[in-house]
CSV table of C-alpha atoms in Angstrom, one decimal:
chain,number,residue,atom,x,y,z
N,1281,MET,CA,161.6,-70.1,-96.0
N,1282,LYS,CA,158.1,-70.7,-94.3
N,1283,GLU,CA,156.0,-67.8,-94.3
N,1284,LYS,CA,154.5,-67.6,-90.4
N,1285,SER,CA,150.5,-66.9,-91.5
N,1286,PHE,CA,148.9,-63.9,-89.2
N,1287,THR,CA,146.3,-64.6,-87.1
N,1288,PRO,CA,143.8,-62.1,-86.0
N,1289,HIS,CA,143.2,-60.8,-82.0
N,1290,HIS,CA,139.3,-62.3,-81.2
N,1291,PHE,CA,137.2,-59.9,-78.5
N,1292,SER,CA,134.7,-62.2,-76.2
N,1293,PHE,CA,131.4,-60.7,-76.9
N,1294,GLU,CA,131.7,-59.8,-72.8
N,1295,ASN,CA,134.4,-57.9,-73.5
N,1296,ASN,CA,132.8,-55.9,-76.1
N,1297,ILE,CA,130.0,-54.7,-74.0
N,1298,MET,CA,132.7,-53.8,-71.1
N,1299,PHE,CA,134.6,-52.1,-74.0
N,1300,ASN,CA,131.0,-50.1,-75.1
N,1301,GLN,CA,130.5,-49.0,-71.6
N,1302,ALA,CA,134.0,-47.6,-70.6
N,1303,SER,CA,133.7,-46.2,-74.0
N,1304,SER,CA,130.6,-43.9,-73.1
N,1305,SER,CA,131.9,-43.4,-69.3
N,1306,LEU,CA,134.8,-41.4,-70.8
N,1307,ILE,CA,133.1,-40.0,-73.4
N,1308,LYS,CA,130.8,-38.6,-71.1
N,1309,THR,CA,133.3,-37.4,-68.4
N,1310,LYS,CA,135.4,-36.0,-71.2
N,1311,ASN,CA,132.1,-33.6,-72.7
N,1312,GLY,CA,130.9,-33.0,-69.7
N,1313,ALA,CA,128.0,-33.5,-70.7
N,1314,GLY,CA,123.9,-35.2,-68.5
N,1315,PHE,CA,122.5,-33.9,-65.2
N,1316,THR,CA,122.2,-35.3,-62.0
N,1317,LEU,CA,118.7,-35.5,-60.7
N,1318,ILE,CA,119.7,-32.8,-57.6
N,1319,GLU,CA,120.9,-30.4,-60.1
N,1320,VAL,CA,118.1,-30.6,-62.1
N,1321,LEU,CA,115.4,-30.7,-59.1
N,1322,THR,CA,117.2,-27.3,-57.7
N,1323,ILE,CA,116.9,-26.1,-61.1
N,1324,VAL,CA,113.5,-26.6,-60.7
N,1325,GLY,CA,112.9,-24.8,-57.2
N,1326,ILE,CA,114.8,-21.8,-57.9
N,1327,LEU,CA,112.4,-21.4,-61.2
N,1328,ILE,CA,109.6,-22.1,-58.6
N,1329,VAL,CA,111.1,-19.6,-56.1
N,1330,LEU,CA,111.8,-16.8,-59.0
N,1331,ILE,CA,107.6,-17.0,-60.3
N,1332,ALA,CA,106.1,-17.4,-57.2
N,1333,LEU,CA,108.1,-13.6,-56.5
N,1334,SER,CA,107.2,-12.1,-59.5
N,1335,ILE,CA,103.6,-12.9,-59.3
N,1336,PRO,CA,102.9,-9.7,-57.3
N,1337,ALA,CA,104.9,-7.5,-59.2
N,1338,LEU,CA,103.1,-8.1,-62.1
N,1339,ARG,CA,100.0,-8.2,-60.4
N,1340,PHE,CA,100.7,-4.8,-59.2
N,1341,PHE,CA,101.6,-3.6,-63.1
N,1342,GLN,CA,98.4,-4.5,-64.0
N,1343,LYS,CA,96.8,-3.2,-61.9
N,1344,GLU,CA,98.2,0.2,-63.0
N,1345,SER,CA,98.1,-0.9,-66.2
N,1346,ASP,CA,94.3,-0.9,-65.9
N,1347,LEU,CA,94.3,2.1,-64.1
N,1348,ASN,CA,96.2,3.8,-66.9
N,1349,ASN,CA,93.9,2.6,-69.4
N,1350,SER,CA,90.7,3.7,-67.7
N,1351,ALA,CA,91.3,7.5,-68.1
N,1352,GLU,CA,92.9,7.1,-71.0
N,1353,GLU,CA,89.3,5.3,-72.2
N,1354,ILE,CA,87.4,8.6,-70.1
N,1355,ILE,CA,89.3,10.9,-72.1
N,1356,ASN,CA,88.0,8.9,-75.5
N,1357,THR,CA,84.7,8.3,-74.4
N,1358,LEU,CA,84.2,12.5,-73.8
N,1359,ARG,CA,86.0,12.8,-76.7
N,1360,ILE,CA,84.0,11.1,-78.7
N,1361,ALA,CA,80.6,13.0,-76.8
N,1362,GLN,CA,82.3,16.2,-77.8
N,1363,ASN,CA,82.9,15.1,-81.9
N,1364,LYS,CA,79.6,13.7,-81.9
N,1365,THR,CA,78.2,17.0,-80.6
N,1366,LEU,CA,79.8,18.7,-83.0
N,1367,ALA,CA,78.5,16.6,-85.8
N,1368,SER,CA,75.1,17.0,-84.5
N,1369,GLU,CA,74.7,13.1,-84.9
N,1370,GLY,CA,70.8,12.8,-83.3
N,1371,ALA,CA,70.5,16.6,-83.8
N,1372,SER,CA,71.4,16.5,-80.6
N,1373,GLN,CA,74.0,16.9,-78.0
N,1374,TRP,CA,76.1,14.5,-75.9
N,1375,GLY,CA,77.6,14.3,-73.3
N,1376,GLY,CA,79.4,11.7,-69.8
N,1377,TYR,CA,77.7,10.7,-66.9
N,1378,PHE,CA,79.7,9.2,-64.1
N,1379,THR,CA,78.0,7.6,-61.2
N,1380,THR,CA,79.8,5.3,-58.4
N,1381,SER,CA,76.0,4.4,-57.6
N,1382,THR,CA,77.0,1.2,-59.4
N,1383,SER,CA,79.4,-1.8,-58.7
N,1384,PRO,CA,81.9,-1.6,-60.4
N,1385,HIS,CA,81.4,2.5,-60.9
N,1386,GLN,CA,81.1,3.2,-64.6
N,1387,TYR,CA,80.7,6.6,-66.9
N,1388,ILE,CA,78.1,6.4,-69.6
N,1389,LEU,CA,78.3,8.5,-73.0
N,1390,PHE,CA,75.4,9.5,-73.3
N,1391,GLN,CA,72.8,11.9,-75.9
N,1392,GLY,CA,70.6,14.6,-74.8
N,1393,SER,CA,70.9,18.6,-73.0
N,1394,SER,CA,71.4,16.4,-70.0
N,1395,TYR,CA,71.5,13.0,-68.5
N,1396,GLN,CA,67.7,13.0,-66.9
N,1397,ALA,CA,67.1,14.2,-70.0
N,1398,ARG,CA,68.8,11.9,-72.5
N,1399,ALA,CA,67.8,9.5,-74.6
N,1400,THR,CA,68.2,5.7,-73.3
N,1401,SER,CA,68.3,4.3,-76.6
N,1402,SER,CA,71.9,5.8,-77.0
N,1403,ASP,CA,73.5,5.1,-73.8
N,1404,GLU,CA,76.9,3.7,-74.2
N,1405,ILE,CA,77.5,2.3,-70.4
N,1406,HIS,CA,81.4,1.6,-69.9
N,1407,LYS,CA,82.1,-0.2,-66.4
N,1408,LEU,CA,85.4,-0.1,-64.9
N,1409,PRO,CA,87.7,-2.6,-63.9
N,1410,GLU,CA,87.3,-4.2,-61.1
N,1411,THR,CA,90.8,-2.7,-59.4
N,1412,VAL,CA,90.2,1.2,-60.5
N,1413,GLU,CA,87.2,3.5,-58.3
N,1414,ILE,CA,86.0,7.1,-59.0
N,1415,TYR,CA,87.1,8.4,-56.1
N,1416,GLU,CA,85.7,11.7,-56.7
N,1417,ILE,CA,83.5,13.8,-59.4
N,1418,ASN,CA,83.3,17.7,-59.4
N,1419,LEU,CA,81.8,18.6,-62.5
N,1420,TRP,CA,80.5,21.5,-61.2
N,1421,GLY,CA,78.1,20.5,-58.7
N,1422,GLY,CA,76.9,17.8,-61.0
N,1423,ASN,CA,78.1,13.9,-61.8
N,1424,GLU,CA,78.2,15.2,-66.3
N,1425,VAL,CA,79.3,17.0,-68.8
N,1426,VAL,CA,77.7,18.5,-71.2
N,1427,PHE,CA,79.5,19.6,-74.0
N,1428,GLU,CA,77.5,23.0,-76.6
N,1429,ARG,CA,76.8,22.7,-79.9
N,1430,VAL,CA,79.3,24.7,-83.2
N,1431,THR,CA,81.9,25.5,-80.2
N,1432,GLY,CA,82.3,22.1,-78.6
N,1433,HIS,CA,82.8,24.1,-75.0
N,1434,ALA,CA,81.7,21.9,-71.8
N,1435,SER,CA,78.8,23.4,-71.0
N,1436,SER,CA,79.3,25.7,-67.5
N,1437,THR,CA,80.4,28.4,-66.6
N,1438,SER,CA,83.0,27.7,-63.9
N,1439,GLN,CA,86.8,27.3,-65.7
N,1440,PHE,CA,87.2,23.5,-65.5
N,1441,GLY,CA,85.8,20.4,-63.9
N,1442,LYS,CA,87.5,17.1,-63.0
N,1443,VAL,CA,87.0,13.1,-62.7
N,1444,THR,CA,89.2,11.3,-60.0
N,1445,ILE,CA,89.8,7.6,-60.4
N,1446,ARG,CA,92.6,5.4,-58.1
N,1447,LEU,CA,93.0,2.0,-57.0
N,1448,LYS,CA,91.4,-0.3,-54.6
N,1449,THR,CA,94.2,-1.9,-53.2
N,1450,ASP,CA,96.8,1.7,-53.3
N,1451,ILE,CA,94.7,4.9,-53.2
N,1452,SER,CA,97.8,6.8,-53.8
N,1453,LYS,CA,97.9,5.3,-57.2
N,1454,ALA,CA,95.6,7.9,-58.6
N,1455,LYS,CA,94.7,9.6,-62.3
N,1456,THR,CA,92.8,12.8,-62.8
N,1457,VAL,CA,90.3,14.1,-65.8
N,1458,TYR,CA,90.2,18.0,-66.7
N,1459,ILE,CA,87.6,18.8,-68.6
N,1460,GLU,CA,88.6,22.8,-69.3
N,1461,ASN,CA,85.0,25.2,-70.0
N,1462,SER,CA,86.6,25.8,-73.6
N,1463,GLY,CA,85.8,21.6,-74.2
N,1464,GLN,CA,90.2,20.9,-73.6
N,1465,VAL,CA,90.0,17.0,-71.9
N,1466,GLY,CA,93.3,15.5,-70.5
N,1467,LEU,CA,95.1,14.9,-67.4
N,1468,THR,CA,97.3,17.8,-67.3
N,1469,SER,CA,95.7,20.2,-64.6
N,1470,PRO,CA,94.7,23.9,-65.9
N,1471,THR,CA,96.8,27.1,-65.8
N,1472,ILE,CA,94.7,29.2,-64.8
N,1473,PRO,CA,94.7,32.6,-66.2
N,1474,SER,CA,95.6,35.7,-63.6
N,1475,GLU,CA,93.3,38.1,-62.7
N,1476,ALA,CA,95.7,40.3,-61.6
N,1477,SER,CA,92.8,43.5,-60.9
N,1478,ARG,CA,90.9,40.9,-58.5
N,1479,ILE,CA,92.1,39.6,-55.1
N,1480,LYS,CA,91.3,36.1,-54.1
N,1481,ASP,CA,91.0,35.3,-50.6
N,1482,SER,CA,89.2,33.7,-47.5
N,1483,ARG,CA,86.0,36.7,-47.6
N,1484,HIS,CA,84.7,34.3,-50.4
N,1485,VAL,CA,85.0,30.9,-51.2
N,1486,HIS,CA,83.6,28.3,-53.2
N,1487,PHE,CA,83.2,24.4,-52.8
N,1488,ASP,CA,81.0,21.3,-54.8
N,1489,TYR,CA,79.3,18.8,-52.3
N,1490,ASN,CA,78.4,15.6,-54.4
N,1491,GLN,CA,75.5,14.6,-52.8
N,1492,SER,CA,72.4,15.0,-53.1
N,1493,VAL,CA,71.1,18.4,-50.5
N,1494,GLN,CA,67.7,18.9,-51.1
N,1495,GLU,CA,66.1,16.8,-48.3
N,1496,ALA,CA,68.9,18.2,-45.9
N,1497,VAL,CA,67.3,19.5,-41.9
N,1498,THR,CA,69.7,21.1,-40.5
N,1499,LEU,CA,72.9,23.6,-41.5
N,1500,HIS,CA,75.2,24.4,-38.2
N,1501,LEU,CA,77.1,26.4,-37.1
N,1502,ILE,CA,79.7,25.6,-34.4
N,1503,PHE,CA,82.0,28.0,-32.8
N,1504,PRO,CA,84.7,25.6,-31.0
N,1505,ASP,CA,85.8,28.3,-29.0
N,1506,TYR,CA,82.1,29.0,-28.1
N,1507,PRO,CA,79.9,26.0,-28.4
N,1508,ALA,CA,76.9,28.0,-26.0
N,1509,ASP,CA,76.8,30.2,-29.2
N,1510,ASN,CA,76.4,27.7,-31.7
N,1511,TYR,CA,73.7,28.7,-34.4
N,1512,ASP,CA,71.2,26.0,-36.1
N,1513,ILE,CA,69.6,27.2,-39.6
N,1514,SER,CA,66.5,25.2,-40.5
N,1515,PHE,CA,67.6,24.4,-44.1
N,1516,GLN,CA,64.8,23.3,-45.8
N,1517,ASP,CA,63.2,27.4,-44.6
N,1518,TYR,CA,66.6,28.6,-46.9
N,1519,LEU,CA,65.3,26.6,-50.2
N,1520,ASN,CA,62.8,27.5,-53.2
N,1521,ILE,CA,60.1,26.2,-54.0
N,1522,ASP,CA,62.2,23.9,-57.0
N,1523,LYS,CA,65.0,23.1,-53.9
N,1524,THR,CA,67.4,24.1,-56.7
N,1525,GLU,CA,68.5,26.6,-54.6
N,1526,PHE,CA,69.6,27.8,-51.3
N,1527,ASP,CA,70.0,31.5,-49.5
N,1528,TRP,CA,70.5,32.2,-46.3
N,1529,GLU,CA,72.1,35.0,-44.1
N,1530,GLY,CA,72.7,36.3,-40.6
N,1531,ILE,CA,74.3,37.8,-38.3
N,1532,VAL,CA,75.3,35.7,-35.2
N,1533,LEU,CA,76.2,37.1,-31.6
N,1534,VAL,CA,79.6,35.1,-30.1
N,1535,GLY,CA,82.4,35.0,-27.5
N,1536,PRO,CA,82.0,35.6,-23.6
N,1537,GLU,CA,79.3,37.1,-21.6
N,1538,GLY,CA,79.0,40.7,-22.1
N,1539,ASN,CA,82.1,40.8,-25.0
N,1540,LYS,CA,80.0,39.1,-28.3
N,1541,THR,CA,81.0,40.2,-31.3
N,1542,GLU,CA,78.7,40.4,-34.4
N,1543,GLN,CA,79.6,37.7,-37.2
N,1544,LYS,CA,77.8,38.4,-40.3
N,1545,LEU,CA,78.0,35.6,-43.1
N,1546,LYS,CA,75.8,34.8,-45.9
N,1547,ILE,CA,75.7,31.3,-47.3
N,1548,HIS,CA,74.1,30.3,-50.1
N,1549,THR,CA,74.4,28.0,-53.4
N,1550,HIS,CA,75.9,28.9,-57.0
N,1551,SER,CA,74.0,25.2,-58.1
N,1552,LEU,CA,71.8,22.9,-56.8
N,1553,THR,CA,70.8,19.3,-58.5
N,1554,ILE,CA,69.1,16.1,-56.8
N,1555,PHE,CA,72.9,14.9,-57.4
N,1556,ALA,CA,75.0,18.1,-55.7
N,1557,ALA,CA,75.3,21.4,-55.2
N,1558,GLN,CA,78.3,24.1,-55.0
N,1559,PHE,CA,77.8,26.3,-52.1
N,1560,CYS,CA,79.7,29.8,-51.3
N,1561,ILE,CA,80.2,31.5,-48.7
N,1562,HIS,CA,80.9,35.4,-48.3
N,1563,ARG,CA,83.0,35.6,-44.2
N,1564,ASP,CA,85.0,38.2,-44.5
N,1565,ARG,CA,87.6,38.8,-41.4
N,1566,ARG,CA,86.7,42.5,-40.8
N,1567,HIS,CA,83.4,41.3,-39.5
N,1568,ASN,CA,84.3,37.7,-38.3
N,1569,ASP,CA,87.0,36.9,-35.6
N,1570,LYS,CA,85.8,33.6,-34.3
N,1571,ALA,CA,86.8,30.5,-34.8
N,1572,LEU,CA,83.6,28.5,-36.9
N,1573,ASN,CA,83.4,24.9,-38.9
N,1574,ILE,CA,80.1,24.1,-40.5
N,1575,THR,CA,78.0,20.9,-40.9
N,1576,LEU,CA,74.9,20.1,-43.2
N,1577,ASP,CA,73.5,17.7,-41.0
N,1578,THR,CA,76.4,15.0,-40.4
N,1579,GLU,CA,79.3,16.1,-42.8
N,1580,ASN,CA,81.3,18.7,-42.0
N,1581,LEU,CA,81.4,21.1,-45.0
N,1582,ILE,CA,84.3,24.0,-44.3
N,1583,ASN,CA,86.3,25.2,-40.8
N,1584,TYR,CA,87.4,28.3,-40.9
N,1585,THR,CA,90.2,29.5,-38.1
N,1586,GLY,CA,89.4,33.3,-36.1
N,1587,ALA,CA,92.2,34.6,-38.6
N,1588,GLY,CA,89.7,33.6,-41.5
N,1589,GLU,CA,91.8,31.1,-43.2
N,1590,GLU,CA,89.4,28.9,-44.3
N,1591,SER,CA,90.4,24.6,-45.3
N,1592,LYS,CA,88.6,21.5,-46.5
N,1593,GLY,CA,85.6,19.5,-44.3
N,1594,LEU,CA,86.2,16.1,-42.7
N,1595,SER,CA,83.3,14.9,-45.2
N,1596,SER,CA,84.1,12.7,-48.5
N,1597,TRP,CA,82.0,14.4,-50.4
N,1598,VAL,CA,83.5,18.2,-50.3
N,1599,GLY,CA,85.9,19.1,-52.8
N,1600,GLU,CA,88.8,21.7,-51.7
N,1601,PRO,CA,87.6,25.4,-51.4
N,1602,GLN,CA,88.5,27.6,-54.1
N,1603,ARG,CA,88.6,31.9,-53.4
N,1604,GLN,CA,87.0,33.8,-55.5
């Protein structure tokens, strides 16, 4: 029997290309791989929107970080000043000085018993970030704190001072650094010891005024219910020669005609420097029954109701009144 020979089937070149293309198409469809141009553009667009939405939040968190870091750096700087004092570095005291007269605001670690008498060659200047500002300086009537040798206490007879910083773009975000008389520095408000043996009320209040008053002209006693009885005090007449102390005491008749009553007041300073002052007002409600606003030139310092309740003045330089 004659055997039949087997002849293999041959594909043409064109058929081979078509076969490969079809196979590739089948594989891509089967695996689901690859993206269309529209899909890629959609994803990129979504990413751009998400990034744009996150930028304000990132900026806010950066500003809050600036605020928190600035507060910690102030604390660390004051502790360094205290440690340098305790170590008698340079055989001197050390302290910190805060100023709002520069841009940005800054604070300075200095060597000396006061900023004015410091060794300027030892100054270490710390500038706050552009996003942060010093809102309040309440350091016992001045802008500086100096630590005592041996004890490390703050050089003040008051219980504590404080410096408050805040964000420029969100003033509700603030940090206060407290400096206790004992030398303790931190962000926690000190607990004031109870003085049960002494009653504190509005008869005797202190408040800080963080501006120079040495060239002030007039202290106005304004009685809002009886403006005709307003009384002006020449500030310069009651300053001492060195302009480091103010002391006035007097009686003003206030009320309707034929029924005026005496208003007895004493106003003086506990401290007065070229930078600031701490005022003290004695106003016993037994001898004062008329509402009173006290203003220095154009700055409202403190206000009283007829019942004797005190409130902080409108001036941005005034601290909260403290009952004694």
